[in-house]
Short mmCIF file of C-alpha atoms and ligand atoms in Angstrom, two decimals:
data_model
loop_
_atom_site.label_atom_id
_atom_site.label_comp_id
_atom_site.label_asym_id
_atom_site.label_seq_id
_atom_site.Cartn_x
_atom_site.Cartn_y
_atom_site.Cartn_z
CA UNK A 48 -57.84 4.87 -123.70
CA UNK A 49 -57.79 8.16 -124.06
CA UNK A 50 -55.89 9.46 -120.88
CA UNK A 51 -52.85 10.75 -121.62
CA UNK A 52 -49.39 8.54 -120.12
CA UNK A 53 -47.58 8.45 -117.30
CA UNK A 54 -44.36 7.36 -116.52
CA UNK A 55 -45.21 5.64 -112.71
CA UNK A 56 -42.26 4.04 -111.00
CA UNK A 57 -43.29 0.35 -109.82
CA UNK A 58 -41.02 1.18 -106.32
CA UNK A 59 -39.81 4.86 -106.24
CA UNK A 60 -36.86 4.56 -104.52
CA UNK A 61 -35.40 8.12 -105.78
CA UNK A 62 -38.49 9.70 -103.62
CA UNK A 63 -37.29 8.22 -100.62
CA UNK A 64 -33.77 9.52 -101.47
CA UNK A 65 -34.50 12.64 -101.74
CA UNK A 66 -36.33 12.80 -98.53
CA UNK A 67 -33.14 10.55 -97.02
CA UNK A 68 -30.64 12.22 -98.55
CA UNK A 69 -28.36 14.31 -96.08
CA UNK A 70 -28.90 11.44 -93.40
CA UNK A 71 -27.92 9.06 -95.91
CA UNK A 72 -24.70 11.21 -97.03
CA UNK A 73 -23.87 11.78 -93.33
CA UNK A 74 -23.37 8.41 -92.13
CA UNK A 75 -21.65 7.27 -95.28
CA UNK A 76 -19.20 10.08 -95.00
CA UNK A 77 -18.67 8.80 -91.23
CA UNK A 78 -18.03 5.36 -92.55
CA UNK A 79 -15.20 6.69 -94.97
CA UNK A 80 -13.75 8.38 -92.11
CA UNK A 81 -13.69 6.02 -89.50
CA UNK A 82 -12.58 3.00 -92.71
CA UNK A 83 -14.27 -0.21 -91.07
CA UNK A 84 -15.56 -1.02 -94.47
CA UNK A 85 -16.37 -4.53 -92.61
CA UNK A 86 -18.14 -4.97 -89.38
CA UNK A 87 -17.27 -1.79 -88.22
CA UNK A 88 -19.61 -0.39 -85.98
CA UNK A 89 -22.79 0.68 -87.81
CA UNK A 90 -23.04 -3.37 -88.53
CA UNK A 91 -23.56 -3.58 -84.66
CA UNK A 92 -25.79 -0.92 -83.70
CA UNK A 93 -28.08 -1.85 -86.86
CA UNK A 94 -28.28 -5.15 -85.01
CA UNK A 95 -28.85 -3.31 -81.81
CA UNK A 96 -31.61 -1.84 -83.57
CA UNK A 97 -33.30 -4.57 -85.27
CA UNK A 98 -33.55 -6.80 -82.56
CA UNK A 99 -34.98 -4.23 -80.42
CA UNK A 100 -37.64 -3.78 -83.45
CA UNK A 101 -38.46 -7.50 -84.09
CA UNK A 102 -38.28 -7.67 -80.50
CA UNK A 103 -35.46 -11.10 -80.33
CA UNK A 104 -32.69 -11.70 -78.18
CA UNK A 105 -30.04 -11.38 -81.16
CA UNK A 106 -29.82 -10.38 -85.07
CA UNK A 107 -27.14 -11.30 -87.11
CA UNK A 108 -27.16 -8.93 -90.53
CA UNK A 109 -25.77 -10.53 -93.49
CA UNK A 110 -24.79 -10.41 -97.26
CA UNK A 111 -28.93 -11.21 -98.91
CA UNK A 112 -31.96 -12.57 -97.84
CA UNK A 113 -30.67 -16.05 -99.73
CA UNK A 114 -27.59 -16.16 -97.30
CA UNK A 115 -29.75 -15.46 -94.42
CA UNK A 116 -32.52 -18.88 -95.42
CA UNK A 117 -28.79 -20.79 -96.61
CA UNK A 118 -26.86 -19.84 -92.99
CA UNK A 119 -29.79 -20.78 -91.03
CA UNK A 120 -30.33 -24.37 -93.07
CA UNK A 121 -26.67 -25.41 -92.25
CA UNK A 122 -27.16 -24.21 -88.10
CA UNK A 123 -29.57 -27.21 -87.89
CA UNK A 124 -27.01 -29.10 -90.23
CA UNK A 125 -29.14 -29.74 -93.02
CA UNK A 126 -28.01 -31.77 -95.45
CA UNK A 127 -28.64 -34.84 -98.03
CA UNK A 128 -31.65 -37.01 -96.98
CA UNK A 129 -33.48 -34.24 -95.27
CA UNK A 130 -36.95 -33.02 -96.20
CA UNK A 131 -37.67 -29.41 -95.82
CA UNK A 132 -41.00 -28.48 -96.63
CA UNK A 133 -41.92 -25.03 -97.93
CA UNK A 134 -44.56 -23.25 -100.38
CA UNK A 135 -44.04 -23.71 -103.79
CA UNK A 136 -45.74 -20.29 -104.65
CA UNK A 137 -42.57 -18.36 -103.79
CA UNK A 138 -39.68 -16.60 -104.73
CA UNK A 139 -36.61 -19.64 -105.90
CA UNK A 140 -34.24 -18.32 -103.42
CA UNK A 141 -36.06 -19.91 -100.40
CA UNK A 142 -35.58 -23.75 -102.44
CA UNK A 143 -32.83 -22.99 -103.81
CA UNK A 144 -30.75 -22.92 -100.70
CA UNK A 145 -32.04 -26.57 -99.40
CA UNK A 146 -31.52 -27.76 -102.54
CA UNK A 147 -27.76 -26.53 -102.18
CA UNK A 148 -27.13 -28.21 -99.07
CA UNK A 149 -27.95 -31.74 -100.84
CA UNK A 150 -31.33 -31.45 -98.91
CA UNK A 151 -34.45 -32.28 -100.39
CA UNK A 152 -37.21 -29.43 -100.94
CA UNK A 153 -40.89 -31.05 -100.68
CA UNK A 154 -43.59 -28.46 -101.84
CA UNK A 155 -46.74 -27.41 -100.08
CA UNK A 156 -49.63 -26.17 -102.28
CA UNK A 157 -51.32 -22.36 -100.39
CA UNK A 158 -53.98 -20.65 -98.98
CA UNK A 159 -55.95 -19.45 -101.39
CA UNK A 160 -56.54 -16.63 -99.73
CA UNK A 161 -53.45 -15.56 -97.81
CA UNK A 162 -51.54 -17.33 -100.72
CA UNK A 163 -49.25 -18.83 -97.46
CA UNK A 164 -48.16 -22.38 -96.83
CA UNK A 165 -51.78 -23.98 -96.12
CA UNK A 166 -51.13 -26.08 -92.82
CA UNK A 167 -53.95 -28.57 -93.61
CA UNK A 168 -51.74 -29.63 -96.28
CA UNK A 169 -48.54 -29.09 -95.19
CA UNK A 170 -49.79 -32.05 -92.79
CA UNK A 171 -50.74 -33.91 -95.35
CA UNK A 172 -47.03 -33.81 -97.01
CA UNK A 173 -45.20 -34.78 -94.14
CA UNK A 174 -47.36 -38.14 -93.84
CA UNK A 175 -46.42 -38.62 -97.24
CA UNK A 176 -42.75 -38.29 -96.35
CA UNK A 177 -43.41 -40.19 -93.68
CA UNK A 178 -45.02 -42.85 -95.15
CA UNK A 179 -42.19 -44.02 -97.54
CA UNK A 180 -40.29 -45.30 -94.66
CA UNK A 181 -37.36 -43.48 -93.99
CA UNK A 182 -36.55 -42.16 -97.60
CA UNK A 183 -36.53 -38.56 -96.49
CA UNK A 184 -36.47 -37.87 -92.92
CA UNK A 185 -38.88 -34.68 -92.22
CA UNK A 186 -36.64 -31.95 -90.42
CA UNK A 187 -38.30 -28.42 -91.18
CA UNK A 188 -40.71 -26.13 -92.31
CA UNK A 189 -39.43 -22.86 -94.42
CA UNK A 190 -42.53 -20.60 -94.16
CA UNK A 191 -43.27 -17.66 -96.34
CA UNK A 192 -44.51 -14.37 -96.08
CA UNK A 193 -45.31 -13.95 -99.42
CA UNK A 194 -46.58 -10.22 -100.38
CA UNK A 195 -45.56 -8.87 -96.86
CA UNK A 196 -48.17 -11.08 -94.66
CA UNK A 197 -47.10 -13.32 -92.54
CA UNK A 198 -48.05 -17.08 -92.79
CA UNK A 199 -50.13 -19.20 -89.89
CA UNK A 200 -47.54 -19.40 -87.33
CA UNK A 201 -49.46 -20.90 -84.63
CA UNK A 202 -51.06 -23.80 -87.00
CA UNK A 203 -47.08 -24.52 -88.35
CA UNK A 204 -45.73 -24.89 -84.94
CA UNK A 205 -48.34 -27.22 -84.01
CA UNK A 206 -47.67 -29.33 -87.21
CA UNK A 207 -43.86 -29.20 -86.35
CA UNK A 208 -44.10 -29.94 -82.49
CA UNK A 209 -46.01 -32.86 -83.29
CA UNK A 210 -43.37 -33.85 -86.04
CA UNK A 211 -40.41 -32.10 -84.16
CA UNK A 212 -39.71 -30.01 -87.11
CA UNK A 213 -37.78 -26.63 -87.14
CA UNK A 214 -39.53 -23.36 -88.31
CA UNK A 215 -37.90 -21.12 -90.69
CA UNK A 216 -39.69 -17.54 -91.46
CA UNK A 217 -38.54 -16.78 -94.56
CA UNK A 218 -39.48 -12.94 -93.70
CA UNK A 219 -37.80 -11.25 -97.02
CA UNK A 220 -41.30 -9.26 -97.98
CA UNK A 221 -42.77 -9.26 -94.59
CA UNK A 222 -40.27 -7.15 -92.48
CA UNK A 223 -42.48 -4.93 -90.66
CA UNK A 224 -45.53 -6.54 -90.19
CA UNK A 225 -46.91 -7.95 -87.24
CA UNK A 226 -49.17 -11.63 -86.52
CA UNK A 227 -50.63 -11.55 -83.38
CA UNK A 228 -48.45 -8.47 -82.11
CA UNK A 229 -45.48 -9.93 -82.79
CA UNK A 230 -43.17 -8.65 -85.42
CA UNK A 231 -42.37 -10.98 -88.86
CA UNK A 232 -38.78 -12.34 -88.22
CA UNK A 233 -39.93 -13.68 -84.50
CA UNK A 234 -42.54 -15.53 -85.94
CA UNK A 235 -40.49 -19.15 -86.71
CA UNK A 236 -37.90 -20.46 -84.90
CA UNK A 237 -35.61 -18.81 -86.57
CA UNK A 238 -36.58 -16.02 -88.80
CA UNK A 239 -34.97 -14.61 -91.89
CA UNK A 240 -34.94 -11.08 -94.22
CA UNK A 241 -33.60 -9.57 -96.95
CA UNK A 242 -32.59 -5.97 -97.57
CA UNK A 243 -32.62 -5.97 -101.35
CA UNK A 244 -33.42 -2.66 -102.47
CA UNK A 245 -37.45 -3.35 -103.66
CA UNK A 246 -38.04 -5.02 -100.23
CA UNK A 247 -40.02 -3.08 -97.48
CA UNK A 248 -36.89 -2.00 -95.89
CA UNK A 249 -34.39 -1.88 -98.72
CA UNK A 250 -30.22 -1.39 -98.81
CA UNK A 251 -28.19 0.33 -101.60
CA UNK A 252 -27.38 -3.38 -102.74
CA UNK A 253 -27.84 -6.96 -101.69
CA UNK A 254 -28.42 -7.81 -97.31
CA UNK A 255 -30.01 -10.13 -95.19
CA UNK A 256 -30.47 -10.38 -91.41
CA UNK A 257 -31.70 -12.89 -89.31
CA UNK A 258 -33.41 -13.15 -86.17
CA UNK A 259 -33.12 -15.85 -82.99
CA UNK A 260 -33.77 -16.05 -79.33
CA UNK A 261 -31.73 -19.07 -79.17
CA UNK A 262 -28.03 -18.20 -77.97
CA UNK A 263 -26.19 -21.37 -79.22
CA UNK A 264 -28.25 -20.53 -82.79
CA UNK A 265 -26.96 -17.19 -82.67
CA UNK A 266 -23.14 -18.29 -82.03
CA UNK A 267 -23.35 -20.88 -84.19
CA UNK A 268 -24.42 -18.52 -87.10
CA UNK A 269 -21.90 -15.97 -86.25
CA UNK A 270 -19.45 -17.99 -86.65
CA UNK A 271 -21.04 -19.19 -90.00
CA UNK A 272 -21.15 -15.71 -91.32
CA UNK A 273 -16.75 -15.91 -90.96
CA UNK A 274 -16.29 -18.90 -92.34
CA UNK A 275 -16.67 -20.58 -89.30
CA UNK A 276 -14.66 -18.65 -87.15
CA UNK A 277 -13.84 -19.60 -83.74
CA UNK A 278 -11.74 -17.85 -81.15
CA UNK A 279 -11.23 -15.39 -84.57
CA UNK A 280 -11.48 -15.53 -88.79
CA UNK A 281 -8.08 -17.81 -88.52
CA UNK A 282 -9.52 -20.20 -86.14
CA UNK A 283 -12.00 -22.35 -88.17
CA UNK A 284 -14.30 -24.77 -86.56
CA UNK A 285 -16.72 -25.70 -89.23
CA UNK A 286 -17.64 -24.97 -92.83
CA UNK A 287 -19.15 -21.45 -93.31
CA UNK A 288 -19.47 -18.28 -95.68
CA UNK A 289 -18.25 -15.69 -96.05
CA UNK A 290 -22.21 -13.66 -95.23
CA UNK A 291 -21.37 -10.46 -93.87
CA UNK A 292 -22.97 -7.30 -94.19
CA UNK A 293 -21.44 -3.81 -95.39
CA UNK A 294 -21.12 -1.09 -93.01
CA UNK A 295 -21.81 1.19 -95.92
CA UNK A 296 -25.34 -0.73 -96.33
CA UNK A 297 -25.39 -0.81 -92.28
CA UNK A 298 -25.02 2.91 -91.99
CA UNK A 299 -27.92 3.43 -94.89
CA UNK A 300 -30.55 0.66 -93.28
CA UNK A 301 -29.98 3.00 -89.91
CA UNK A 302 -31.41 6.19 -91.68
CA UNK A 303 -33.79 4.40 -93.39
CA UNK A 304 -35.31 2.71 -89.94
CA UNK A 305 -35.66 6.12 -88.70
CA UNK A 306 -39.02 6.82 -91.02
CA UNK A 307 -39.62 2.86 -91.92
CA UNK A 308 -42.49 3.37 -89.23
CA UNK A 309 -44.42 5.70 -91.41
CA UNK A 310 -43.46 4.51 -94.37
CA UNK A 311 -45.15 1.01 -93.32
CA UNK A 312 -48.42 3.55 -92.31
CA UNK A 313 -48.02 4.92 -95.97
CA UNK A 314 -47.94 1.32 -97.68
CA UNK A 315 -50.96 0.36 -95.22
CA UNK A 316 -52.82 3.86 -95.68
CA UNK A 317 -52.51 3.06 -99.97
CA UNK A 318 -52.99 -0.51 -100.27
CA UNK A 319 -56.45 0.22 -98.24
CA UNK A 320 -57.35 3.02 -101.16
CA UNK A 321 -56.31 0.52 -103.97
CA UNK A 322 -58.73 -2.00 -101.90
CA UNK A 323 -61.59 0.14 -101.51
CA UNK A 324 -61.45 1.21 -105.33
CA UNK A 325 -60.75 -1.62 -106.71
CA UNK A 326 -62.52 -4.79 -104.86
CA UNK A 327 -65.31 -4.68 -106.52
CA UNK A 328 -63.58 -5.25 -109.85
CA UNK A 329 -61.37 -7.53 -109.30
CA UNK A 330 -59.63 -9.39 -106.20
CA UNK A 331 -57.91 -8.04 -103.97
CA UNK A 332 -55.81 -8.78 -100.73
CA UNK A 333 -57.42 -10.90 -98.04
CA UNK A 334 -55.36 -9.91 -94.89
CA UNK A 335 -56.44 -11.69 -92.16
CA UNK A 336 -57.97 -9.84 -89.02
CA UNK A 337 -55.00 -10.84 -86.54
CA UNK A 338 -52.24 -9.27 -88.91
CA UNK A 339 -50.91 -6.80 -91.15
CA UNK A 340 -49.20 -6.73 -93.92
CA UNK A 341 -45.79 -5.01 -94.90
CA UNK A 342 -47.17 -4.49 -98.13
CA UNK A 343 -44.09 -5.64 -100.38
CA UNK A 344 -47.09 -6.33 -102.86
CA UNK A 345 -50.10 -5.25 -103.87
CA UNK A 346 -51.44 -7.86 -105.72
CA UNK A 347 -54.52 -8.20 -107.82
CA UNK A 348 -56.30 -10.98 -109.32
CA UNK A 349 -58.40 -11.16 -112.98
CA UNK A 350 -59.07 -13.62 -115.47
CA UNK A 351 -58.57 -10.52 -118.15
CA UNK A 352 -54.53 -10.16 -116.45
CA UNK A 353 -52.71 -9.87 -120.36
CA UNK A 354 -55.69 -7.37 -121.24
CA UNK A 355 -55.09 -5.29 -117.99
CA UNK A 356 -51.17 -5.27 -117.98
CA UNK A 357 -50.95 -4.14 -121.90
CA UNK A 358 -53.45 -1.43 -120.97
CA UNK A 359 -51.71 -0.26 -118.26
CA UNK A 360 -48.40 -0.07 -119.59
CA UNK A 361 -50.09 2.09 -122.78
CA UNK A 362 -50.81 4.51 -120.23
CA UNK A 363 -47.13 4.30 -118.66
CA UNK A 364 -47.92 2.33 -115.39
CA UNK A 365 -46.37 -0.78 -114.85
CA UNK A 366 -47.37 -4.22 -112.88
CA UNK A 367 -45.43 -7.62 -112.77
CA UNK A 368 -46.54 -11.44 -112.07
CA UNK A 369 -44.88 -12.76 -108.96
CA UNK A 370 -45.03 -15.21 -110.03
CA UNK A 371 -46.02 -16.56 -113.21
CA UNK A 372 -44.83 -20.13 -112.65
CA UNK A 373 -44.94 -22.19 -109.58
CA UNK A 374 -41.13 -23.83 -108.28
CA UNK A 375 -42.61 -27.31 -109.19
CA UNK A 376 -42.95 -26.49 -112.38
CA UNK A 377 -39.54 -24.67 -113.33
CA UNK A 378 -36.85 -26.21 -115.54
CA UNK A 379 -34.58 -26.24 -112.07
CA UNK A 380 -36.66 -29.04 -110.15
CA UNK A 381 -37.59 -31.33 -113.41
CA UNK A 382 -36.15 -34.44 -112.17
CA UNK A 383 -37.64 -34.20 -108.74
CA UNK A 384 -40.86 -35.69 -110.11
CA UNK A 385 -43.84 -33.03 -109.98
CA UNK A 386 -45.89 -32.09 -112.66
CA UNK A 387 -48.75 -29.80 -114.25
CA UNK A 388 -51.92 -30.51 -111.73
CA UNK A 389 -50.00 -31.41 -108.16
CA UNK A 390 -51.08 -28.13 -106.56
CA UNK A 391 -54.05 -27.16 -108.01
CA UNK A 392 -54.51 -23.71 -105.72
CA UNK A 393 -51.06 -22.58 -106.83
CA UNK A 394 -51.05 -23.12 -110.65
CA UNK A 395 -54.26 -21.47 -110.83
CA UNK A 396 -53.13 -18.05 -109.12
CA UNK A 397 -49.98 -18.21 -111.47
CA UNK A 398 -52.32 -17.45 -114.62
CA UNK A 399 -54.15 -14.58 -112.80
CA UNK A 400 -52.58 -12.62 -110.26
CA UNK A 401 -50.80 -9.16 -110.81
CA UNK A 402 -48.69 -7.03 -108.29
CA UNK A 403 -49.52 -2.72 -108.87
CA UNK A 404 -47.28 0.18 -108.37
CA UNK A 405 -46.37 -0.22 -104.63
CA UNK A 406 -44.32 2.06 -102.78
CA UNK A 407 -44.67 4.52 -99.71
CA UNK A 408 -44.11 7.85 -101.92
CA UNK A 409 -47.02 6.64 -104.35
CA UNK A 410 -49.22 10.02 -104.60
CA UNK A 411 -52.89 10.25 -104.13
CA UNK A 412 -53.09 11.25 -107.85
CA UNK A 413 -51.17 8.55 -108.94
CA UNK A 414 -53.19 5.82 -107.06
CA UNK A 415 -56.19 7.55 -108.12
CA UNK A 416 -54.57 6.82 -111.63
CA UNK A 417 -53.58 3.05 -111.39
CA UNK A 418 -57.42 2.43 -110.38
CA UNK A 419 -58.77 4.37 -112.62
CA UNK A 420 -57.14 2.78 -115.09
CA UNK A 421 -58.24 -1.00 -114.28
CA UNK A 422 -62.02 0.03 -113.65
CA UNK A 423 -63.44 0.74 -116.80
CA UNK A 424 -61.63 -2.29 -118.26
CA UNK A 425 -63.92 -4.75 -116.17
CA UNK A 426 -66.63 -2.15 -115.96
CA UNK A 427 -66.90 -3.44 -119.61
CA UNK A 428 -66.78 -6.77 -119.56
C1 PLP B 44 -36.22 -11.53 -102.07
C2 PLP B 44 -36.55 -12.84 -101.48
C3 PLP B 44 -35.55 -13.72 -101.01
C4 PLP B 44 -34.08 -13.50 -101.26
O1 PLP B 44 -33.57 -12.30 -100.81
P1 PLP B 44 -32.22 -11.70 -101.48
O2 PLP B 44 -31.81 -10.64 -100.53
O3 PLP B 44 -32.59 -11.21 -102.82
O4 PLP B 44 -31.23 -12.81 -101.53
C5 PLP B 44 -35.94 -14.88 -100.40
N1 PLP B 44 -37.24 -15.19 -100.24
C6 PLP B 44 -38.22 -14.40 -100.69
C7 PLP B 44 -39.64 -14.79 -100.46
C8 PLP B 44 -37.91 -13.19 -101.33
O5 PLP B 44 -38.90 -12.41 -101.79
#
């Protein structure tokens, strides 16, 4: 290629500082001031806030998206013998934490369109569960958002009314987005997010929140967050963590929600330019007509991915593979007895896809960049 380089940021989070900056600085100073480094009270209005956002009767912040999925496992007392069934075409954290609780994860092959738990066959693994005669008892469903769009909600509560399953949203890339006019975080029962600093609406550091209607749910993970406070922290009625969020990250999620609504038109506004450009070339999102996407990814597919990623980074723009190997098939979950072939859809997508530059600040030059620097590549072939 011939273009000269670039140096484009894959998330540009020093644009959105310097647009943020003297909000940022204000409410940081306040929090030095006031010295309630923990739950003072940015921690409750940002809770204020987000509920009134997702639109649920409570949010409870906390320390990562991982806490969040792990606090909300041990409110319905999970534990050793139960099956939780989730996508295996996701991020580790969301196993991870059943697996930590003794429970057992049971992967779901996707959509291979949405890349999202596919209910058909999430049906089909709780009959196999079921089948082996109380070996695993089925308790709940962790759905992901993966990329930002929300899974099918109404086809996984279905599934888990019939089987009286719980639903977990595992909402760490979706915050934002909407299924049906609802908000990602109400979607499950109980729905979960993460405030890493890459994710739609990011923190200076690690943070989680999670979302209920349910009031006992709320109390109970409350109290989880203190180490299972009662009455107070030196009153202990059950096994917790110690999962609470920073003011100092409180006070910078509430400047940050103040443009998160255009910023989420931004992602929307380039991820349709990338799709226009580029769908003809290779694949590109399928977002289904009754939602949006919060557009933590922009993801491409192509059988020529190793030829397009060293070509793009010659020119200075960078893409990574989320993800380039399924949970089923990491070193981690060896001796629970998958292998190479169980879900087809899944493996498949791990050899081709590709996530693009994706950020709100992304210029019109640069996007025009990124795509024409895939084009000609396939143009080619
Ligand atoms: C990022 C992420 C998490 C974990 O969030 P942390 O805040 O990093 O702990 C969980 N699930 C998914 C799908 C994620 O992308």
């Amino acid at each position: 290629m011939t273009t000269q380089a670039k140096h484009i940021p894959f998330v540009d989070l020093r644009a959105q500082q310097d647009r943020l900056r003297d909000s940022i600085e204000k409410r940081i100073a306040k929090v030095l001031e006031h010295g309630q480094y923990v739950m003072g009270p940015e921690v409750a209005e940002l809770e204020g806030r987000l509920a009134s956002y997702v639109g649920t009767e409570h949010c409870i912040t906390c320390s990562s998206g991982t806490d969040a999925l792990l606090m909300v496992l041990m409110a319905y007392n999970v534990g050793p013998g139960d099956a939780i069934f989730t996508t295996t075409f996701t991020f580790i954290a969301t196993a991870e934490v059943i697996a930590l609780l003794g429970a057992t994860p049971v992967f779901v092959d996707i959509d291979p369109q949405t890349y999202n738990i596919d209910p058909q066959k999430l049906q089909e693994a709780i009959g196999r569960v079921r089948s082996q005669h109380g070996s695993l008892r089925p308790e709940g469903v962790i759905a992901v958002d993966l990329f930002g769009q929300p899974a099918d909600y109404d086809s996984i509560h279905s599934i888990a009314r019939e089987y009286r399953l719980f639903v977990i949203e595992d909402a760490a890339q979706s915050f934002g987005a909407l299924y049906k006019g609802r908000r990602a975080g109400k979607l499950g029962d109980v729905g979960a997010t993460s405030f890493f600093p890459a994710k739609p609406l990011g923190c200076y550091g690690d943070g989680g929140a999670i979302f209920c209607d349910d009031d006992d749910i709320a109390e109970i993970l409350r109290s989880l967050r203190i180490h299972g406070k009662g009455h107070d922290k030196y009153d202990n009625v059950r096994i917790g963590v110690n999962g609470r969020l920073d003011t100092i990250q409180a006070a910078i999620l509430l400047s940050k929600l103040e443009v998160f609504d255009e910023e989420l038109q931004w992602r929307n506004g380039i991820a349709a330019n990338y799709s226009t450009c580029l769908k003809h070339v290779v694949g590109t999102p399928h977002v289904k007509a009754d939602r949006t996407s919060a557009w933590a990814q922009y993801s491409i597919v192509t059988e020529k991915r190793d030829q397009v990623m060293r070509e793009l980074k010659e020119v200075g723009i960078p893409s990574f593979i989320y993800y380039s190997k399924p949970l089923h098939l990491q070193e981690v979950c060896k001796s629970r007895g998958y292998s190479k072939g169980d879900f087809p859809i899944t493996e498949k997508l791990c050899g081709s896809i590709l996530s693009l530059p994706m950020h709100p600040y992304l210029t019109k030059e640069d996007q025009e960049f990124i795509i024409s620097s895939i084009s000609p590549l396939h143009e080619k072939m």
